[in-house]
XYZ file of C-alpha atoms in Angstrom:
69
model
C -6.566 9.763 31.033
C -6.613 6.480 32.965
C -9.332 5.824 35.553
C -8.841 7.668 38.835
C -7.419 5.654 41.707
C -5.353 3.216 39.680
C -1.573 3.173 39.465
C -1.510 4.381 35.858
C -3.533 7.466 36.852
C -0.905 8.405 39.448
C 1.873 7.885 36.914
C 0.012 9.883 34.260
C -0.440 12.793 36.688
C 3.243 12.751 37.630
C 4.382 12.733 34.007
C 1.939 15.446 32.923
C 2.686 17.954 35.702
C 2.152 21.605 34.782
C 5.765 22.368 35.640
C 6.855 20.059 32.824
C 9.377 18.425 35.128
C 8.003 14.910 34.751
C 9.284 12.208 37.097
C 12.047 9.671 37.520
C 11.479 5.952 37.972
C 12.535 6.337 41.618
C 9.953 9.102 42.230
C 7.207 7.040 40.622
C 8.183 3.988 42.693
C 7.992 6.038 45.916
C 4.483 7.298 45.135
C 2.990 4.070 43.787
C 4.910 1.534 45.857
C 5.663 -0.354 42.645
C 8.857 -2.049 41.582
C 10.951 -0.820 38.628
C 9.591 -3.439 36.232
C 6.010 -2.508 37.167
C 6.696 1.179 36.524
C 8.304 0.407 33.158
C 5.294 -1.748 32.209
C 2.933 1.109 33.096
C 5.004 3.490 30.941
C 4.790 1.012 28.067
C 1.022 0.831 28.453
C 0.747 4.621 28.341
C 2.858 4.645 25.163
C 0.736 1.855 23.648
C -2.369 3.931 24.378
C -0.980 6.813 22.323
C 0.776 8.985 24.883
C 4.057 10.519 23.750
C 6.603 10.105 26.536
C 9.953 11.831 26.284
C 12.994 10.770 28.256
C 15.801 13.100 29.322
C 18.843 12.430 31.428
C 18.820 14.367 34.704
C 22.126 13.783 36.433
C 22.442 10.048 36.962
C 18.728 9.337 36.479
C 16.357 9.500 33.548
C 13.353 11.850 33.726
C 10.147 10.840 31.926
C 7.382 13.250 30.938
C 4.351 13.326 28.707
C 4.641 15.793 25.864
C 1.687 17.239 23.993
C 1.003 15.867 20.546
């Protein structure tokens, strides 16, 4: 898990919710205040660090979530 208080920690928490719902890019942008390219870069970093992120289409948006290994 990323250090508490940094943007990646917020994103990690959103993607690993107990409900399994994950989050869309728009939801992550609203919470972190980041731009789309910043959110995508954070997702890439999580993937690089070994997290398995699945992507599913939810209506017109894509929903990202962390899946257990």
